[in-house]
Amino acid sequence: MNINNNSGFFYSDILNAGTDTAEIKIHGVKRWLALYNCNVYWMVPAVGSSLCDIPSHTQYLLWKTEDGFGIALPLISGDSKASLNGIDGGISISIQGGNPDDDPILYIEYGKNPYELTKSAMKVVSDKLGSFKLREEKHSPEFADYLGWCTWDAFYGAVDEQKVISGLESFKNAGFPLGFMILDDGSWDAYYDYLNSAHSHPEKFPRGLKALIDDAKQVYGLKRFGVWHCFEGYWAGIKPDGELAKTYKLIENEGNIRPWEAEEHISKLYLIDPEQAEDFYEEMHSYLHSQGADMLKIDGQSAMDLFTFGKIGQGSAMKKYQQAMQKSAQKYFGGEVIHCMSNSIDVAYNMQITNCWRNSYDYAPSDMKSQREHIYINAMNAMWSSMFSLPDWDMFQSHSAGAEFHAAARAISGGPVYICDYPGKQDFDIIWRLITSDGKTLRCVQPALPSADCIFEDCRYGSKLLKIFNMNKYSGVVGVFDCSSEAKRGTVSASDIVGLNGDSFCVYSVKKRSIATASANESIEVSVGDEGYELAHFIPIVNGIAPIGLTDKFNCPAAITALEYFDGGCRIELSDGGEIGIYCKTKPEQVALNGKSIDFEYSDESGLLKINSSVTGKNTVVINTDA
């Protein structure tokens, strides 16, 4: 089958007779990006030029031709789940879980712009399947407006009440306004990998969760308290002779729930019958709600493949579980959920209500090679995941390798920002640069994406910097990251930022704290040095003025909440005080801060106007250039 015209195609009934595969020829491919499952839980990118090298289990395929771009999206249909891999001159479609229904198993579309093409294709697929909504059509999670703390890399499974209190106490003692926390794995009444009951561990949390959560909110000022649990109850499901097993019918299976371990370990798996999924989540979530929890991190979701294989229909089981979980999460927690270990199309294409998805495998506090790869994977995965979710780039530690590198990336990721520091080790100089004085994150208005010149390049190798772009309310930003340890220099331009309008820009480099000016298509050279990153904020110059924002923050222009230009000046509202920077082509005649005329510092060389405000909360600056 040949495809060479510029429109969208759904494909069904194309499986080769007696097999669960089909082949489609694609012409003129110069480069491709594939997002594929490296194991049952996680998705990673690959790029190349030969179609034969497209990995198996590909879930999103974008390619470049001489005159445009193409996209292929394998779909879910009944109990089947499609994926792609490369062949000579095209792609092969494989089906897992049985023959599909009459629904299509593949969608292909062509277009002129890779970002618009992805959005268009996902909109068509969403309308066709009717089983999920796009990110922009769903409520954005409120917890993402605040900086959080997760217990995982601080305590791992040995977490208990006193350790949580020690963590909260360390933030309070530092005067840091922590917004939310996630009580991660280790808190449940479980036996090895099996959940015994839908209650907290009685020895680790002797007062129950309610007393702890009440303290977290009333004593330590948290806005939200999140609790982790597994999609299937626990890692291997339900304890077959435990309390929950007395209520629910269990489906027994076996599988390797930890495929990353060197030696394969097969576990017995026990899944609550999907017909009882609603009752199970009602029991679990009503308990958590009664304890005061108001958000969830739900892990191990793609393990449904293992729990159902050869026993029941995987697709129908996943759909029933997702519908039951999301209905319950909406009822008790307003849909404030992080989907985790879930990087598969059968989760993505069932996200009807929830809107946050862990976008990469786990952050691990180890060597810088791992940290560089983590940023690259998140940036590339967002090409697809940002269409149906708010991508969560995972937690990081402010006291471990690559802390500032991670913080800069999280600052412009557009997603939630949360750390997993061990109490007392926090580097508050770094994490204060992510928030305002009330604990709100200075967040971009949309998910970050890789720039056009990086989409088909593997920036983990060689001398090319990874560039990711995003938008604030009145400006754009390009983050440059050395993901290979070899890429030290590159260029950035306003043209790297899709959706940014303007003819001339002030370019503020966060790490160097330097200013330049550039036209819309002019490139600015950047270097990343040993820290491995730079954030270049592009602020349109209007009437000779460009407000930078809070210059001591990573995402400084995100503090600008309102901006009004008038003849001879402008009025700027900011969400907080601190070091305020404004580019002015000429020295202003007058500057007013919160209604009072003030003295100010101005550099004739750079055009940078500096103001320091000790007022927390809303600040207003008025600039007059010809008063």
PDB file of C-alpha atoms in Angstrom, residues 162-357:
ATOM      1  CA  GLN A 162       8.343  10.300  61.849  1.00  0.00           C
ATOM      2  CA  LYS A 163      10.394  10.544  58.661  1.00  0.00           C
ATOM      3  CA  VAL A 164       7.616  12.468  56.924  1.00  0.00           C
ATOM      4  CA  ILE A 165       7.388  14.850  59.890  1.00  0.00           C
ATOM      5  CA  SER A 166      11.166  15.337  59.828  1.00  0.00           C
ATOM      6  CA  GLY A 167      10.921  16.318  56.179  1.00  0.00           C
ATOM      7  CA  LEU A 168       8.085  18.771  56.717  1.00  0.00           C
ATOM      8  CA  GLU A 169       9.896  20.204  59.742  1.00  0.00           C
ATOM      9  CA  SER A 170      13.025  20.840  57.656  1.00  0.00           C
ATOM     10  CA  PHE A 171      11.068  22.917  55.142  1.00  0.00           C
ATOM     11  CA  LYS A 172       9.286  24.836  57.896  1.00  0.00           C
ATOM     12  CA  ASN A 173      12.522  25.602  59.735  1.00  0.00           C
ATOM     13  CA  ALA A 174      13.974  27.021  56.540  1.00  0.00           C
ATOM     14  CA  GLY A 175      10.920  29.232  56.024  1.00  0.00           C
ATOM     15  CA  PHE A 176      10.207  27.508  52.739  1.00  0.00           C
ATOM     16  CA  PRO A 177       6.514  27.506  51.660  1.00  0.00           C
ATOM     17  CA  LEU A 178       6.090  23.901  50.507  1.00  0.00           C
ATOM     18  CA  GLY A 179       2.868  23.581  48.491  1.00  0.00           C
ATOM     19  CA  PHE A 180       2.157  19.841  48.383  1.00  0.00           C
ATOM     20  CA  MET A 181       3.712  16.494  49.117  1.00  0.00           C
ATOM     21  CA  ILE A 182       3.359  12.927  47.889  1.00  0.00           C
ATOM     22  CA  LEU A 183       3.593  10.052  50.356  1.00  0.00           C
ATOM     23  CA  ASP A 184       5.138   7.503  48.018  1.00  0.00           C
ATOM     24  CA  ASP A 185       5.497   3.715  48.179  1.00  0.00           C
ATOM     25  CA  GLY A 186       5.927   2.205  51.638  1.00  0.00           C
ATOM     26  CA  SER A 187       2.832   3.507  53.393  1.00  0.00           C
ATOM     27  CA  TRP A 188       0.316   0.718  52.671  1.00  0.00           C
ATOM     28  CA  ASP A 189      -0.673  -2.382  54.602  1.00  0.00           C
ATOM     29  CA  ALA A 190       1.193  -4.695  52.223  1.00  0.00           C
ATOM     30  CA  TYR A 191       3.109  -7.961  52.395  1.00  0.00           C
ATOM     31  CA  TYR A 192       6.081  -7.972  50.020  1.00  0.00           C
ATOM     32  CA  ASP A 193       4.526  -7.103  46.627  1.00  0.00           C
ATOM     33  CA  TYR A 194       0.914  -7.758  47.644  1.00  0.00           C
ATOM     34  CA  LEU A 195      -1.704  -5.450  49.146  1.00  0.00           C
ATOM     35  CA  ASN A 196      -3.367  -6.875  52.228  1.00  0.00           C
ATOM     36  CA  SER A 197      -5.950  -4.176  52.963  1.00  0.00           C
ATOM     37  CA  ALA A 198      -6.945  -0.737  51.713  1.00  0.00           C
ATOM     38  CA  HIS A 199      -5.429   0.962  54.766  1.00  0.00           C
ATOM     39  CA  SER A 200      -2.095   2.418  55.790  1.00  0.00           C
ATOM     40  CA  HIS A 201       0.608   0.359  57.458  1.00  0.00           C
ATOM     41  CA  PRO A 202      -0.377   0.195  61.162  1.00  0.00           C
ATOM     42  CA  GLU A 203       3.193   0.122  62.517  1.00  0.00           C
ATOM     43  CA  LYS A 204       4.691   2.800  60.274  1.00  0.00           C
ATOM     44  CA  PHE A 205       1.691   5.106  60.768  1.00  0.00           C
ATOM     45  CA  PRO A 206       0.357   4.281  64.227  1.00  0.00           C
ATOM     46  CA  ARG A 207      -1.914   7.356  64.335  1.00  0.00           C
ATOM     47  CA  GLY A 208      -3.294   6.558  60.881  1.00  0.00           C
ATOM     48  CA  LEU A 209      -2.902   8.862  57.913  1.00  0.00           C
ATOM     49  CA  LYS A 210      -5.489  11.406  59.064  1.00  0.00           C
ATOM     50  CA  ALA A 211      -3.449  12.699  61.998  1.00  0.00           C
ATOM     51  CA  LEU A 212      -0.379  13.021  59.771  1.00  0.00           C
ATOM     52  CA  ILE A 213      -2.265  14.772  56.981  1.00  0.00           C
ATOM     53  CA  ASP A 214      -3.951  17.142  59.440  1.00  0.00           C
ATOM     54  CA  ASP A 215      -0.518  18.076  60.803  1.00  0.00           C
ATOM     55  CA  ALA A 216       0.881  18.510  57.281  1.00  0.00           C
ATOM     56  CA  LYS A 217      -1.818  21.036  56.448  1.00  0.00           C
ATOM     57  CA  GLN A 218      -2.438  22.760  59.778  1.00  0.00           C
ATOM     58  CA  VAL A 219       1.080  22.825  61.237  1.00  0.00           C
ATOM     59  CA  TYR A 220       3.210  22.836  58.103  1.00  0.00           C
ATOM     60  CA  GLY A 221       0.935  24.750  55.729  1.00  0.00           C
ATOM     61  CA  LEU A 222       0.577  22.282  52.840  1.00  0.00           C
ATOM     62  CA  LYS A 223      -2.123  23.048  50.291  1.00  0.00           C
ATOM     63  CA  ARG A 224      -2.456  19.417  49.166  1.00  0.00           C
ATOM     64  CA  PHE A 225      -1.396  16.007  50.431  1.00  0.00           C
ATOM     65  CA  GLY A 226      -0.961  13.237  47.891  1.00  0.00           C
ATOM     66  CA  VAL A 227      -0.767   9.494  48.408  1.00  0.00           C
ATOM     67  CA  TRP A 228       0.759   6.897  46.087  1.00  0.00           C
ATOM     68  CA  HIS A 229      -0.842   3.584  45.221  1.00  0.00           C
ATOM     69  CA  CYS A 230      -0.552   0.965  42.496  1.00  0.00           C
ATOM     70  CA  PHE A 231      -3.134   0.698  39.749  1.00  0.00           C
ATOM     71  CA  GLU A 232      -3.686  -2.998  40.502  1.00  0.00           C
ATOM     72  CA  GLY A 233      -3.516  -2.486  44.266  1.00  0.00           C
ATOM     73  CA  TYR A 234       0.185  -3.203  44.736  1.00  0.00           C
ATOM     74  CA  TRP A 235       3.099  -4.263  42.551  1.00  0.00           C
ATOM     75  CA  ALA A 236       1.953  -7.876  42.174  1.00  0.00           C
ATOM     76  CA  GLY A 237      -1.655  -7.132  43.034  1.00  0.00           C
ATOM     77  CA  ILE A 238      -3.690  -8.405  45.952  1.00  0.00           C
ATOM     78  CA  LYS A 239      -2.487 -10.722  48.730  1.00  0.00           C
ATOM     79  CA  PRO A 240      -4.383 -13.934  47.869  1.00  0.00           C
ATOM     80  CA  ASP A 241      -5.078 -14.816  51.506  1.00  0.00           C
ATOM     81  CA  GLY A 242      -5.369 -11.217  52.753  1.00  0.00           C
ATOM     82  CA  GLU A 243      -8.252  -9.008  53.840  1.00  0.00           C
ATOM     83  CA  LEU A 244      -9.114  -7.702  50.357  1.00  0.00           C
ATOM     84  CA  ALA A 245      -9.195 -11.240  48.949  1.00  0.00           C
ATOM     85  CA  LYS A 246     -12.179 -11.944  51.186  1.00  0.00           C
ATOM     86  CA  THR A 247     -14.218  -9.338  49.266  1.00  0.00           C
ATOM     87  CA  TYR A 248     -13.007  -9.507  45.690  1.00  0.00           C
ATOM     88  CA  LYS A 249     -12.650 -12.166  43.024  1.00  0.00           C
ATOM     89  CA  LEU A 250      -9.007 -12.500  41.990  1.00  0.00           C
ATOM     90  CA  ILE A 251      -7.597 -13.476  38.604  1.00  0.00           C
ATOM     91  CA  GLU A 252      -4.298 -15.318  38.982  1.00  0.00           C
ATOM     92  CA  ASN A 253      -1.405 -14.949  36.551  1.00  0.00           C
ATOM     93  CA  GLU A 254       2.375 -14.613  36.556  1.00  0.00           C
ATOM     94  CA  GLY A 255       4.857 -12.208  35.032  1.00  0.00           C
ATOM     95  CA  ASN A 256       8.004 -10.122  35.451  1.00  0.00           C
ATOM     96  CA  ILE A 257       6.963  -6.882  37.125  1.00  0.00           C
ATOM     97  CA  ARG A 258      10.558  -5.543  37.286  1.00  0.00           C
ATOM     98  CA  PRO A 259      11.956  -5.932  33.752  1.00  0.00           C
ATOM     99  CA  TRP A 260      14.872  -3.577  34.490  1.00  0.00           C
ATOM    100  CA  GLU A 261      16.527  -6.049  36.854  1.00  0.00           C
ATOM    101  CA  ALA A 262      19.425  -8.030  35.424  1.00  0.00           C
ATOM    102  CA  GLU A 263      17.859 -11.379  36.232  1.00  0.00           C
ATOM    103  CA  GLU A 264      14.270 -12.055  35.269  1.00  0.00           C
ATOM    104  CA  HIS A 265      12.056 -12.641  38.284  1.00  0.00           C
ATOM    105  CA  ILE A 266       8.641 -14.170  37.676  1.00  0.00           C
ATOM    106  CA  SER A 267       6.022 -13.296  40.274  1.00  0.00           C
ATOM    107  CA  LYS A 268       2.578 -14.621  40.961  1.00  0.00           C
ATOM    108  CA  LEU A 269       0.082 -11.887  40.090  1.00  0.00           C
ATOM    109  CA  TYR A 270      -3.403 -11.419  41.531  1.00  0.00           C
ATOM    110  CA  LEU A 271      -5.766  -8.936  39.857  1.00  0.00           C
ATOM    111  CA  ILE A 272      -9.172  -7.943  41.143  1.00  0.00           C
ATOM    112  CA  ASP A 273     -11.703  -8.860  38.475  1.00  0.00           C
ATOM    113  CA  PRO A 274     -12.265  -5.774  36.247  1.00  0.00           C
ATOM    114  CA  GLU A 275     -16.004  -6.115  36.900  1.00  0.00           C
ATOM    115  CA  GLN A 276     -15.242  -5.181  40.521  1.00  0.00           C
ATOM    116  CA  ALA A 277     -12.800  -2.367  39.735  1.00  0.00           C
ATOM    117  CA  GLU A 278     -15.331   0.329  40.634  1.00  0.00           C
ATOM    118  CA  ASP A 279     -15.937  -1.220  44.045  1.00  0.00           C
ATOM    119  CA  PHE A 280     -12.215  -1.557  44.668  1.00  0.00           C
ATOM    120  CA  TYR A 281     -11.424   2.070  43.859  1.00  0.00           C
ATOM    121  CA  GLU A 282     -14.447   3.244  45.823  1.00  0.00           C
ATOM    122  CA  GLU A 283     -13.068   1.431  48.872  1.00  0.00           C
ATOM    123  CA  MET A 284      -9.508   2.653  48.452  1.00  0.00           C
ATOM    124  CA  HIS A 285     -10.273   6.241  47.482  1.00  0.00           C
ATOM    125  CA  SER A 286     -13.048   6.809  50.004  1.00  0.00           C
ATOM    126  CA  TYR A 287     -10.575   5.712  52.686  1.00  0.00           C
ATOM    127  CA  LEU A 288      -7.890   8.117  51.459  1.00  0.00           C
ATOM    128  CA  HIS A 289     -10.432  10.924  51.180  1.00  0.00           C
ATOM    129  CA  SER A 290     -11.587  10.293  54.758  1.00  0.00           C
ATOM    130  CA  GLN A 291      -7.978  10.632  55.879  1.00  0.00           C
ATOM    131  CA  GLY A 292      -7.659  14.049  54.224  1.00  0.00           C
ATOM    132  CA  ALA A 293      -5.722  13.121  51.063  1.00  0.00           C
ATOM    133  CA  ASP A 294      -6.573  15.265  48.061  1.00  0.00           C
ATOM    134  CA  MET A 295      -4.345  14.030  45.229  1.00  0.00           C
ATOM    135  CA  LEU A 296      -2.987  10.705  43.954  1.00  0.00           C
ATOM    136  CA  LYS A 297       0.050   9.244  42.243  1.00  0.00           C
ATOM    137  CA  ILE A 298      -1.041   5.965  40.659  1.00  0.00           C
ATOM    138  CA  ASP A 299       1.800   3.682  39.630  1.00  0.00           C
ATOM    139  CA  GLY A 300       2.367   0.482  37.662  1.00  0.00           C
ATOM    140  CA  GLN A 301      -0.514   1.127  35.267  1.00  0.00           C
ATOM    141  CA  SER A 302       0.932  -0.560  32.201  1.00  0.00           C
ATOM    142  CA  ALA A 303       1.499  -3.764  34.175  1.00  0.00           C
ATOM    143  CA  MET A 304      -2.093  -4.563  33.196  1.00  0.00           C
ATOM    144  CA  ASP A 305      -0.506  -6.300  30.198  1.00  0.00           C
ATOM    145  CA  LEU A 306       1.145  -8.771  32.572  1.00  0.00           C
ATOM    146  CA  PHE A 307      -1.850  -9.273  34.867  1.00  0.00           C
ATOM    147  CA  THR A 308      -4.197 -10.071  31.970  1.00  0.00           C
ATOM    148  CA  PHE A 309      -1.968 -11.900  29.462  1.00  0.00           C
ATOM    149  CA  GLY A 310      -3.567 -15.149  28.341  1.00  0.00           C
ATOM    150  CA  LYS A 311      -6.317 -14.848  30.962  1.00  0.00           C
ATOM    151  CA  ILE A 312      -8.737 -12.053  30.051  1.00  0.00           C
ATOM    152  CA  GLY A 313      -8.971  -9.342  27.416  1.00  0.00           C
ATOM    153  CA  GLN A 314      -6.239  -6.796  28.066  1.00  0.00           C
ATOM    154  CA  GLY A 315      -7.926  -3.892  26.291  1.00  0.00           C
ATOM    155  CA  SER A 316     -11.296  -4.296  27.979  1.00  0.00           C
ATOM    156  CA  ALA A 317      -9.628  -4.782  31.385  1.00  0.00           C
ATOM    157  CA  MET A 318      -7.553  -1.615  30.988  1.00  0.00           C
ATOM    158  CA  LYS A 319     -10.602   0.364  29.872  1.00  0.00           C
ATOM    159  CA  LYS A 320     -12.710  -0.790  32.829  1.00  0.00           C
ATOM    160  CA  TYR A 321      -9.908  -0.081  35.297  1.00  0.00           C
ATOM    161  CA  GLN A 322      -9.163   3.353  33.818  1.00  0.00           C
ATOM    162  CA  GLN A 323     -12.814   4.342  33.765  1.00  0.00           C
ATOM    163  CA  ALA A 324     -13.301   3.140  37.344  1.00  0.00           C
ATOM    164  CA  MET A 325     -10.138   4.815  38.625  1.00  0.00           C
ATOM    165  CA  GLN A 326     -10.771   8.137  36.888  1.00  0.00           C
ATOM    166  CA  LYS A 327     -14.413   8.239  37.958  1.00  0.00           C
ATOM    167  CA  SER A 328     -13.407   7.644  41.571  1.00  0.00           C
ATOM    168  CA  ALA A 329     -10.474  10.071  41.395  1.00  0.00           C
ATOM    169  CA  GLN A 330     -12.774  12.754  40.038  1.00  0.00           C
ATOM    170  CA  LYS A 331     -15.339  12.090  42.768  1.00  0.00           C
ATOM    171  CA  TYR A 332     -12.917  12.209  45.699  1.00  0.00           C
ATOM    172  CA  PHE A 333      -9.930  14.218  44.458  1.00  0.00           C
ATOM    173  CA  GLY A 334     -11.197  16.417  41.640  1.00  0.00           C
ATOM    174  CA  GLY A 335      -9.134  14.446  39.142  1.00  0.00           C
ATOM    175  CA  GLU A 336      -5.820  15.477  40.775  1.00  0.00           C
ATOM    176  CA  VAL A 337      -3.891  12.415  39.602  1.00  0.00           C
ATOM    177  CA  ILE A 338      -0.428  11.628  38.254  1.00  0.00           C
ATOM    178  CA  HIS A 339      -0.484   8.603  35.923  1.00  0.00           C
ATOM    179  CA  CYS A 340       2.815   6.765  36.447  1.00  0.00           C
ATOM    180  CA  MET A 341       4.571   3.781  34.828  1.00  0.00           C
ATOM    181  CA  SER A 342       1.877   4.171  32.211  1.00  0.00           C
ATOM    182  CA  ASN A 343       3.623   5.135  28.970  1.00  0.00           C
ATOM    183  CA  SER A 344       1.431   3.091  26.660  1.00  0.00           C
ATOM    184  CA  ILE A 345      -1.294   3.954  24.182  1.00  0.00           C
ATOM    185  CA  ASP A 346      -3.921   1.965  26.073  1.00  0.00           C
ATOM    186  CA  VAL A 347      -3.470   4.361  29.016  1.00  0.00           C
ATOM    187  CA  ALA A 348      -3.091   7.480  26.893  1.00  0.00           C
ATOM    188  CA  TYR A 349      -6.159   6.744  24.802  1.00  0.00           C
ATOM    189  CA  ASN A 350      -8.298   6.149  27.897  1.00  0.00           C
ATOM    190  CA  MET A 351      -7.454   9.423  29.673  1.00  0.00           C
ATOM    191  CA  GLN A 352     -10.927  10.918  29.515  1.00  0.00           C
ATOM    192  CA  ILE A 353     -10.798  12.929  32.775  1.00  0.00           C
ATOM    193  CA  THR A 354      -7.308  12.944  34.276  1.00  0.00           C
ATOM    194  CA  ASN A 355      -4.642  15.201  32.829  1.00  0.00           C
ATOM    195  CA  CYS A 356      -1.135  14.538  34.206  1.00  0.00           C
ATOM    196  CA  TRP A 357       1.203  11.792  32.987  1.00  0.00           C
TER     197      TRP A 357
END
